[in-house]
Short mmCIF file of C-alpha atoms in Angstrom, two decimals:
data_model
loop_
_atom_site.label_atom_id
_atom_site.label_comp_id
_atom_site.label_asym_id
_atom_site.label_seq_id
_atom_site.Cartn_x
_atom_site.Cartn_y
_atom_site.Cartn_z
CA MET A 835 41.17 -21.32 8.81
CA LYS A 836 37.96 -22.82 7.46
CA LYS A 837 35.95 -20.07 9.25
CA ILE A 838 38.08 -17.35 7.55
CA ILE A 839 37.65 -19.03 4.18
CA TYR A 840 33.85 -19.12 4.82
CA ILE A 841 33.66 -15.51 5.73
CA PHE A 842 35.60 -14.68 2.62
CA LEU A 843 33.23 -16.64 0.39
CA LEU A 844 30.31 -14.98 1.98
CA LEU A 845 31.75 -11.54 1.28
CA ILE A 846 32.21 -12.49 -2.38
CA PHE A 847 28.53 -13.67 -2.37
CA SER A 848 27.44 -10.50 -0.74
CA TYR A 849 29.38 -8.36 -3.28
CA THR A 850 27.94 -10.42 -6.29
CA ASN A 851 24.44 -9.82 -4.85
CA PHE A 852 25.05 -6.17 -4.66
CA CYS A 853 26.47 -6.04 -8.10
CA ALA A 854 23.21 -7.74 -9.47
CA PHE A 855 21.29 -4.86 -8.25
CA ALA A 856 23.78 -2.37 -9.57
CA LYS A 857 23.24 -3.68 -13.13
CA GLU A 858 19.90 -1.94 -13.17
CA LYS A 859 19.95 1.17 -15.68
CA LYS A 860 18.19 3.16 -12.88
CA PRO A 861 18.64 2.71 -9.09
CA ILE A 862 15.79 0.78 -7.51
CA ARG A 863 14.33 2.92 -4.71
CA LEU A 864 11.17 3.30 -2.86
CA ILE A 865 8.91 6.04 -4.08
CA ARG A 866 6.23 7.55 -1.83
CA ASP A 867 3.36 9.38 -3.46
CA SER A 868 -0.05 9.99 -1.82
CA GLU A 869 -2.17 9.89 -4.87
CA ILE A 870 -0.62 6.76 -6.51
CA GLU A 871 -0.74 5.11 -3.10
CA PHE A 872 -4.40 6.10 -2.56
CA PHE A 873 -5.36 4.89 -6.07
CA LEU A 874 -3.72 1.50 -5.57
CA GLN A 875 -4.98 1.17 -2.00
CA ASN A 876 -8.55 1.52 -3.13
CA LEU A 877 -8.00 -1.30 -5.80
CA ILE A 878 -6.48 -3.40 -2.97
CA ASN A 879 -9.37 -2.73 -0.64
CA ASP A 880 -11.88 -3.80 -3.07
CA ILE A 881 -10.21 -7.13 -3.19
CA LEU A 882 -9.87 -7.35 0.53
CA ILE A 883 -13.63 -6.42 1.09
CA ILE A 884 -14.88 -8.94 -1.28
CA LYS A 885 -12.56 -11.60 0.40
CA ASN A 886 -13.91 -10.56 3.95
CA LYS A 887 -10.54 -9.10 5.04
CA GLU A 888 -9.72 -5.98 6.83
CA LYS A 889 -9.30 -2.92 4.71
CA ASN A 890 -5.77 -1.52 4.49
CA SER A 891 -4.37 -4.70 5.94
CA ILE A 892 -2.24 -4.94 2.85
CA VAL A 893 -0.66 -1.73 1.57
CA PRO A 894 0.96 -0.84 -1.73
CA ARG A 895 4.72 0.26 -2.00
CA ILE A 896 6.05 1.69 -5.37
CA LEU A 897 9.45 0.95 -6.54
CA LEU A 898 11.36 2.91 -9.22
CA ASN A 899 12.18 0.10 -11.41
CA ASP A 900 11.68 -0.45 -15.25
CA LYS A 901 10.87 -4.06 -14.76
CA VAL A 902 7.14 -4.82 -15.44
CA ASN A 903 6.37 -6.59 -12.22
CA ALA A 904 4.82 -6.65 -8.75
CA PHE A 905 5.55 -8.94 -5.87
CA VAL A 906 4.81 -9.69 -2.20
CA LEU A 907 7.37 -10.68 0.39
CA SER A 908 5.45 -10.16 3.54
CA GLY A 909 1.85 -10.37 4.84
CA ASP A 910 1.08 -6.54 4.47
CA LYS A 911 2.90 -5.22 1.48
CA ILE A 912 2.62 -5.37 -2.27
CA TYR A 913 5.63 -3.95 -4.10
CA ILE A 914 4.57 -2.49 -7.62
CA ASN A 915 7.29 -1.38 -10.02
CA THR A 916 6.85 1.88 -11.92
CA GLY A 917 7.59 -0.08 -15.03
CA LEU A 918 4.22 -1.99 -14.49
CA LEU A 919 2.33 0.94 -14.03
CA GLN A 920 3.76 2.54 -17.11
CA ASN A 921 2.66 -0.46 -19.27
CA VAL A 922 -0.89 -1.25 -18.22
CA SER A 923 -3.80 0.05 -20.28
CA SER A 924 -6.82 -0.50 -17.87
CA ILE A 925 -7.84 -0.56 -14.31
CA GLU A 926 -8.59 -4.34 -14.66
CA GLU A 927 -5.11 -5.13 -15.60
CA ILE A 928 -3.77 -3.52 -12.31
CA GLN A 929 -6.53 -5.17 -10.30
CA GLY A 930 -5.97 -8.65 -11.73
CA ILE A 931 -2.23 -8.37 -11.02
CA LEU A 932 -2.89 -7.01 -7.48
CA ALA A 933 -5.34 -9.95 -6.84
CA HIS A 934 -2.72 -12.44 -8.18
CA GLU A 935 -0.19 -11.01 -5.49
CA ILE A 936 -2.86 -11.10 -2.85
CA GLY A 937 -3.62 -14.68 -3.92
CA HIS A 938 -0.12 -15.74 -3.08
CA LEU A 939 -0.62 -14.46 0.52
CA GLN A 940 -4.20 -15.97 1.02
CA LEU A 941 -3.18 -19.38 -0.41
CA GLY A 942 -0.25 -19.77 1.83
CA HIS A 943 2.44 -19.61 -0.80
CA PHE A 944 4.47 -17.00 1.14
CA GLN A 945 4.50 -19.41 4.28
CA SER A 946 5.99 -22.15 2.04
CA ARG A 947 9.02 -20.15 1.16
CA LYS A 948 9.97 -19.42 4.96
CA LEU A 949 11.85 -22.66 5.44
CA PHE A 950 14.16 -21.74 2.50
CA LYS A 951 14.62 -18.08 3.80
CA ASN A 952 15.47 -19.26 7.24
CA GLN A 953 18.20 -21.57 5.92
CA THR A 954 19.87 -18.65 4.15
CA SER A 955 19.09 -15.83 6.60
CA ASN A 956 22.77 -15.65 7.81
CA ARG A 957 23.98 -15.26 4.30
CA LEU A 958 21.36 -12.70 3.29
CA SER A 959 21.98 -10.62 6.48
CA LEU A 960 25.79 -10.48 5.50
CA ALA A 961 24.76 -9.68 1.97
CA PHE A 962 22.54 -6.96 3.16
CA LEU A 963 25.11 -5.36 5.43
CA THR A 964 27.63 -5.38 2.51
CA MET A 965 25.20 -3.65 0.17
CA LEU A 966 24.28 -1.24 2.82
CA SER A 967 27.80 -0.24 3.29
CA LEU A 968 28.52 0.05 -0.45
CA SER A 969 25.34 2.12 -0.97
CA LEU A 970 26.22 4.50 1.90
CA SER A 971 29.70 5.08 0.22
CA GLN A 972 27.96 6.26 -2.96
CA SER A 973 25.05 8.45 -1.58
CA ASP A 974 23.95 10.59 1.27
CA THR A 975 20.24 10.46 0.40
CA ASP A 976 17.59 9.08 2.42
CA ILE A 977 18.14 5.29 2.56
CA SER A 978 15.31 4.10 4.73
CA GLY A 979 13.40 2.81 1.73
CA LEU A 980 16.50 1.39 0.22
CA ILE A 981 17.38 -0.64 3.33
CA LEU A 982 13.74 -2.14 3.51
CA VAL A 983 13.63 -2.76 -0.31
CA THR A 984 17.04 -4.13 -0.52
CA LYS A 985 16.33 -6.74 2.14
CA ASP A 986 13.11 -7.74 0.39
CA LEU A 987 14.76 -7.91 -2.94
CA GLY A 988 17.40 -10.19 -1.56
CA LEU A 989 14.75 -12.58 -0.41
CA LYS A 990 12.71 -12.21 -3.54
CA ASN A 991 15.55 -13.35 -5.67
CA ARG A 992 16.30 -16.35 -3.49
CA SER A 993 12.83 -17.55 -2.77
CA ARG A 994 10.53 -17.52 -6.01
CA TYR A 995 7.14 -19.29 -6.25
CA ASN A 996 7.02 -22.18 -8.53
CA ARG A 997 4.83 -22.41 -11.54
CA GLN A 998 2.08 -24.32 -9.82
CA GLN A 999 1.74 -21.76 -7.14
CA GLU A 1000 1.78 -19.02 -9.98
CA MET A 1001 -1.08 -20.80 -11.77
CA GLU A 1002 -3.01 -21.15 -8.38
CA ALA A 1003 -2.64 -17.35 -7.85
CA ASP A 1004 -3.78 -16.76 -11.49
CA ILE A 1005 -6.94 -18.74 -10.69
CA TYR A 1006 -7.43 -16.75 -7.53
CA ALA A 1007 -7.00 -13.44 -9.53
CA ILE A 1008 -9.50 -14.51 -12.12
CA LYS A 1009 -12.10 -15.63 -9.63
CA THR A 1010 -11.73 -12.50 -7.74
CA LEU A 1011 -12.28 -10.31 -10.93
CA LYS A 1012 -15.47 -12.22 -11.60
CA GLU A 1013 -16.59 -11.66 -7.94
CA LEU A 1014 -16.02 -8.09 -8.42
CA ASN A 1015 -17.91 -8.19 -11.75
CA LEU A 1016 -15.03 -7.00 -13.62
CA SER A 1017 -13.94 -7.87 -17.19
CA LEU A 1018 -11.13 -10.46 -17.69
CA ILE A 1019 -10.41 -8.67 -21.01
CA GLY A 1020 -7.97 -6.30 -19.36
CA LEU A 1021 -5.96 -9.00 -17.75
CA LYS A 1022 -5.95 -11.00 -20.99
CA ASN A 1023 -4.83 -7.95 -22.78
CA PHE A 1024 -2.02 -7.44 -20.35
CA PHE A 1025 -0.80 -11.11 -20.96
CA GLU A 1026 -1.06 -10.66 -24.74
CA LYS A 1027 1.10 -7.41 -24.39
CA VAL A 1028 3.67 -9.18 -22.41
CA ASP A 1029 3.78 -12.04 -24.90
CA LYS A 1030 4.01 -9.67 -27.88
CA ARG A 1031 6.81 -7.54 -26.50
CA HIS A 1032 8.88 -10.49 -25.38
CA GLN A 1033 8.50 -12.13 -28.76
CA ILE A 1034 9.06 -9.06 -30.94
CA LEU A 1035 11.21 -6.79 -28.95
CA SER A 1036 12.91 -9.33 -26.55
CA ASN A 1037 12.30 -6.71 -24.04
CA LYS A 1038 14.35 -7.53 -20.86
CA ASN A 1039 11.98 -5.55 -18.81
CA PHE A 1040 9.44 -8.27 -19.32
CA ASP A 1041 11.72 -11.33 -18.83
CA THR A 1042 11.15 -11.56 -15.20
CA TYR A 1043 7.65 -12.84 -15.92
CA TYR A 1044 8.95 -15.95 -17.91
CA SER A 1045 11.37 -17.25 -15.35
CA SER A 1046 8.76 -18.61 -12.95
CA HIS A 1047 5.37 -17.82 -14.25
CA PRO A 1048 3.20 -19.80 -16.61
CA THR A 1049 3.53 -18.61 -20.33
CA PRO A 1050 1.20 -16.05 -21.55
CA LYS A 1051 -0.38 -18.66 -23.83
CA ASN A 1052 -1.29 -20.85 -20.83
CA ARG A 1053 -2.59 -17.93 -18.89
CA LYS A 1054 -4.80 -16.76 -21.75
CA GLU A 1055 -6.26 -20.15 -22.15
CA LEU A 1056 -7.02 -20.29 -18.40
CA ILE A 1057 -8.75 -16.97 -18.71
CA ASN A 1058 -10.83 -18.17 -21.58
CA ASN A 1059 -12.01 -21.15 -19.43
CA PHE A 1060 -13.24 -18.67 -16.79
CA ALA A 1061 -14.42 -15.91 -19.05
CA ASN A 1062 -17.77 -14.44 -18.59
CA SER A 1063 -19.13 -13.08 -21.85
CA SER A 1064 -21.56 -10.75 -20.07
CA VAL A 1065 -18.85 -8.49 -18.66
CA LYS A 1066 -16.59 -6.88 -21.54
CA LEU A 1067 -16.13 -3.22 -20.52
CA ILE A 1068 -12.82 -2.16 -19.26
CA ASN A 1069 -12.21 1.00 -17.19
CA LYS A 1070 -9.64 3.84 -17.57
CA SER A 1071 -10.54 5.63 -14.25
CA ILE A 1072 -11.80 5.30 -10.72
CA ASN A 1073 -14.72 7.60 -9.67
CA PHE A 1074 -14.76 8.80 -6.16
CA GLU A 1075 -17.46 11.01 -4.59
CA LYS A 1076 -16.17 14.39 -5.63
CA PHE A 1077 -13.46 13.59 -8.04
CA LYS A 1078 -12.02 10.83 -10.22
CA ILE A 1079 -8.57 9.61 -10.90
CA ARG A 1080 -7.68 8.59 -14.39
CA LEU A 1081 -5.30 5.76 -15.07
CA ASP A 1082 -3.46 7.90 -17.53
CA GLN A 1083 -3.17 10.69 -14.97
CA ILE A 1084 -1.35 8.11 -12.89
CA LYS A 1085 0.76 7.04 -15.76
CA LEU A 1086 1.91 10.53 -16.49
CA LYS A 1087 2.83 11.11 -12.79
CA VAL A 1088 4.88 7.85 -12.98
CA HIS A 1089 6.69 9.06 -16.19
CA VAL A 1090 7.55 12.31 -14.17
CA ILE A 1091 8.73 10.39 -11.33
CA ALA A 1092 10.93 8.25 -13.66
CA LYS A 1093 11.97 11.39 -15.58
CA ASP A 1094 10.78 9.73 -18.76
CA LYS A 1095 10.22 12.64 -21.07
CA ASP A 1096 9.73 10.50 -24.13
CA ARG A 1097 6.66 8.70 -22.75
CA VAL A 1098 5.20 12.09 -21.68
CA VAL A 1099 5.52 13.38 -25.05
CA LEU A 1100 3.92 10.15 -26.55
CA LEU A 1101 0.88 10.70 -24.11
CA ASN A 1102 0.56 14.28 -25.11
CA LYS A 1103 -2.51 13.86 -27.31
CA TYR A 1104 -5.63 13.60 -25.43
CA LYS A 1105 -9.28 14.38 -26.35
CA ASP A 1106 -9.92 14.73 -22.47
CA ASP A 1107 -9.22 18.39 -21.50
CA PHE A 1108 -7.94 17.38 -18.05
CA LEU A 1109 -5.47 14.81 -19.27
CA SER A 1110 -4.37 17.28 -22.13
CA ASN A 1111 -3.62 20.09 -19.57
CA TYR A 1112 -2.12 17.45 -17.13
CA ALA A 1113 0.20 16.31 -19.91
CA ILE A 1114 1.42 19.91 -20.48
CA LEU A 1115 2.05 20.27 -16.85
CA ALA A 1116 4.23 17.14 -16.76
CA LYS A 1117 6.11 18.21 -19.80
CA ASN A 1118 6.78 21.72 -18.44
CA TYR A 1119 7.93 20.18 -15.08
CA LEU A 1120 10.27 17.74 -16.71
CA ASN A 1121 11.74 20.65 -18.89
CA GLY A 1122 12.49 22.49 -15.68
CA ASP A 1123 9.83 25.30 -16.18
CA ILE A 1124 8.47 25.13 -12.67
CA ASN A 1125 6.74 28.49 -12.93
CA GLN A 1126 4.80 27.44 -16.04
CA ALA A 1127 3.95 24.19 -14.37
CA LEU A 1128 2.54 25.99 -11.35
CA ASN A 1129 0.52 28.14 -13.75
CA ASN A 1130 -0.83 24.90 -15.45
CA ILE A 1131 -1.86 23.30 -12.17
CA ASN A 1132 -3.51 26.58 -10.98
CA SER A 1133 -5.48 26.56 -14.32
CA ILE A 1134 -6.57 22.96 -13.74
CA ILE A 1135 -7.68 23.53 -10.15
CA LYS A 1136 -10.10 26.25 -11.31
CA THR A 1137 -12.15 23.55 -12.85
CA TYR A 1138 -11.17 20.53 -10.76
CA ASN A 1139 -11.31 22.05 -7.36
CA THR A 1140 -12.39 18.99 -5.42
CA ASN A 1141 -9.45 16.87 -5.98
CA PRO A 1142 -7.17 17.20 -3.00
CA PHE A 1143 -4.12 15.68 -4.83
CA LEU A 1144 -4.30 18.57 -7.24
CA PHE A 1145 -3.75 20.97 -4.27
CA GLU A 1146 -1.05 18.82 -3.08
CA ILE A 1147 0.87 19.14 -6.51
CA CYS A 1148 0.36 22.92 -6.33
CA GLY A 1149 1.91 22.81 -2.76
CA ASN A 1150 4.94 20.94 -4.00
CA LEU A 1151 5.45 23.22 -6.81
CA ASN A 1152 5.25 26.44 -4.50
CA PHE A 1153 7.58 24.73 -2.16
CA GLU A 1154 10.10 24.17 -5.03
CA LEU A 1155 9.84 27.76 -5.90
CA ASN A 1156 10.40 28.80 -2.18
CA GLN A 1157 7.02 30.07 -1.89
CA ILE A 1158 6.45 28.66 1.47
CA ASP A 1159 3.24 30.49 2.54
CA GLU A 1160 1.50 29.39 -0.64
CA ALA A 1161 2.71 25.92 -0.21
CA ILE A 1162 1.26 25.77 3.31
CA LYS A 1163 -2.12 27.00 1.95
CA ASN A 1164 -2.24 24.49 -0.68
CA TYR A 1165 -1.15 21.58 1.71
CA THR A 1166 -3.82 22.68 4.13
CA LYS A 1167 -6.44 22.86 1.51
CA ALA A 1168 -5.64 19.43 0.44
CA ILE A 1169 -6.00 17.97 3.95
CA LYS A 1170 -9.26 19.82 4.52
CA LEU A 1171 -10.74 18.34 1.31
CA MET A 1172 -9.59 14.81 2.46
CA ASP A 1173 -11.07 15.18 5.86
CA LYS A 1174 -14.34 16.49 4.21
CA GLN A 1175 -14.34 13.47 1.91
CA ASN A 1176 -13.48 11.15 4.69
CA ILE A 1177 -10.24 10.13 2.92
CA LYS A 1178 -7.76 8.68 5.40
CA SER A 1179 -4.66 8.52 3.20
CA ASN A 1180 -3.16 11.92 4.12
CA SER A 1181 0.00 11.09 6.02
CA LEU A 1182 2.36 12.06 3.27
CA ILE A 1183 0.58 15.33 2.54
CA LYS A 1184 0.78 16.07 6.37
CA LEU A 1185 4.49 15.37 6.23
CA SER A 1186 4.76 17.91 3.40
CA LEU A 1187 2.81 20.48 5.31
CA ALA A 1188 5.18 19.95 8.34
CA ARG A 1189 8.10 20.31 6.34
CA ALA A 1190 6.78 23.58 4.89
CA LEU A 1191 5.89 24.85 8.44
CA ILE A 1192 9.46 24.02 9.48
CA GLU A 1193 10.79 26.11 6.63
CA ASN A 1194 8.60 29.04 7.53
CA ASP A 1195 10.60 28.81 10.88
CA THR A 1196 8.26 30.79 13.34
CA LYS A 1197 7.78 29.32 16.89
CA GLN A 1198 4.09 29.01 16.17
CA ASN A 1199 4.73 27.12 12.98
CA LEU A 1200 7.49 24.92 14.50
CA LEU A 1201 5.03 23.87 17.28
CA GLN A 1202 2.24 23.17 14.85
CA ALA A 1203 4.69 21.04 12.61
CA LEU A 1204 5.89 19.10 15.80
CA LYS A 1205 2.17 18.30 16.79
CA ILE A 1206 1.38 17.12 13.11
CA LEU A 1207 4.61 14.97 13.09
CA GLU A 1208 3.72 13.36 16.47
CA GLU A 1209 0.30 12.55 15.31
CA LEU A 1210 1.78 10.68 12.28
CA ILE A 1211 4.19 8.49 14.41
CA PRO A 1212 1.82 5.51 14.68
CA PHE A 1213 1.16 5.51 10.78
CA GLU A 1214 4.67 6.33 9.49
CA LYS A 1215 7.09 5.16 12.27
CA SER A 1216 9.20 3.35 9.79
CA THR A 1217 9.91 6.34 7.67
CA SER A 1218 13.20 8.00 8.42
CA PHE A 1219 11.97 11.25 6.90
CA LEU A 1220 9.50 11.68 9.71
CA TRP A 1221 12.15 11.18 12.45
CA ARG A 1222 14.49 13.45 10.53
CA LEU A 1223 11.77 16.18 10.58
CA ILE A 1224 10.96 15.70 14.28
CA ALA A 1225 14.64 16.02 14.90
CA LYS A 1226 14.92 19.27 12.99
CA THR A 1227 11.81 20.81 14.49
CA SER A 1228 12.72 19.87 18.02
CA GLY A 1229 16.18 21.22 17.58
CA LYS A 1230 14.98 24.35 16.52
CA LEU A 1231 12.64 24.58 19.41
CA LYS A 1232 15.59 23.70 21.80
CA MET A 1233 13.76 20.48 22.79
CA GLN A 1234 17.24 18.58 22.69
CA SER A 1235 16.03 15.28 24.43
CA ILE A 1236 13.33 14.92 21.71
CA THR A 1237 15.92 15.41 19.16
CA TYR A 1238 18.10 12.70 20.42
CA ILE A 1239 15.29 10.15 20.51
CA ALA A 1240 14.22 11.09 16.86
CA LEU A 1241 17.84 10.71 15.78
CA ALA A 1242 17.86 7.35 17.60
CA GLU A 1243 14.74 6.23 15.73
CA GLU A 1244 16.38 7.14 12.42
CA GLN A 1245 19.39 5.04 13.17
CA VAL A 1246 17.23 2.00 14.08
CA ILE A 1247 15.62 2.38 10.73
CA LYS A 1248 19.03 2.54 9.13
CA ASN A 1249 20.05 -0.59 11.14
CA ASN A 1250 22.71 1.28 12.98
CA LEU A 1251 21.83 0.01 16.42
CA LYS A 1252 24.89 1.03 18.18
CA LYS A 1253 24.52 4.75 17.24
CA ALA A 1254 20.77 4.51 18.21
CA LYS A 1255 21.65 3.42 21.54
CA GLN A 1256 24.03 6.35 21.96
CA TYR A 1257 21.42 8.86 20.86
CA ALA A 1258 18.63 7.21 23.06
CA SER A 1259 20.77 7.35 26.11
CA LEU A 1260 21.34 10.98 25.61
CA GLY A 1261 17.76 11.57 25.26
CA LEU A 1262 16.78 9.66 28.30
CA LYS A 1263 19.04 11.69 30.57
CA ASP A 1264 16.12 14.47 30.61
CA ALA A 1265 13.91 13.38 33.43
CA ASN A 1266 11.18 15.51 32.13
CA ILE A 1267 10.90 14.09 28.68
CA SER A 1268 7.38 13.17 27.54
CA ILE A 1269 6.14 9.70 27.94
CA LEU A 1270 5.83 9.38 24.22
CA TYR A 1271 9.59 9.67 23.73
CA LYS A 1272 10.51 8.06 26.87
CA LEU A 1273 8.78 4.80 25.75
CA ARG A 1274 10.53 4.89 22.32
CA GLY A 1275 14.00 5.66 23.81
CA LYS A 1276 13.79 2.68 26.10
#
């Protein structure tokens, strides 16, 4: 009887936990965008290099969430809310926040939370399963990101850092910015912005910064103690060898992802020709005028033809208009530019290229798509979209055993192990299946 009561209480706890997430005005979901991830990864790598850590050992993941926040819950990922990206005004603000989160990892704060997490792991697992079942009942969309994020958010809400740890991470961030010879003004401006909005607007999107973090006043005082008067410039863009990415360019893209027309309109007055045209592109896209948006990006590319991410956008717009050959051409151009400039972050563009090749539906294109997807397995093996595309491609090519293994991998990501075993056993019946899939099936 006690056991039944205990399970019942846990189910109530689980449902309450789900409802807490459901209160968000917009659903929290994982966003994958090659340009934004590349932009953030470069900022993270600057910090890792100066700290003698391996490049790309920590990667950014973007959440569609209005809250102005970023957080770490494992040793290799920083989650960054779109709300944060929408509210920063300089590169230094972002870099300071990223350095703060990396500080939590490097100072061992994450390890100090593991005991608490282990004590509550059974309850969290049950909560997660309940959330998953409720989520599945409401949507048939890709949920691999939702699964991973939901589990991490559950842990985040139950294992926060204390104010002492937050202060230590602040000091780590400040020292890191100084090592990078970057201004502390950007980070100070961010704390002032948070303070102002909290006091004047009582903006609940900023409230999460006050529950466990030091007050903005204390943080500004801390920055003043470390401030270097010789470094005052703040940056609005990152320059690469053949192109640059502007912060407002990233913000416009985030506004589009968040479907925030009002912010796009507010950012529609630029002296910079590129940003002015990019804002018009964003506005046309959000208004549903895809053809005009395509004209806009083609016009931009005529002047800025060394930026691979512009060709990716062009490919995406052509794909939406079902102009598959043009989409393939633009994705291929983007990948070639990235290879030429030694940019390694091309997995997502290659996924888009594979998707377009599959839609083209010739045997040659299907074989090319399968080859691209198999090359991406080491880098995107936790992405269910990858396995879904492999299943679709191999199915069209009558490679049924590969289809089964790919479906099994997708079910593993979705935590449906019983179904995964069923698919894997079907795939392994083929004695001639390639070693790549045989090993994964086992």
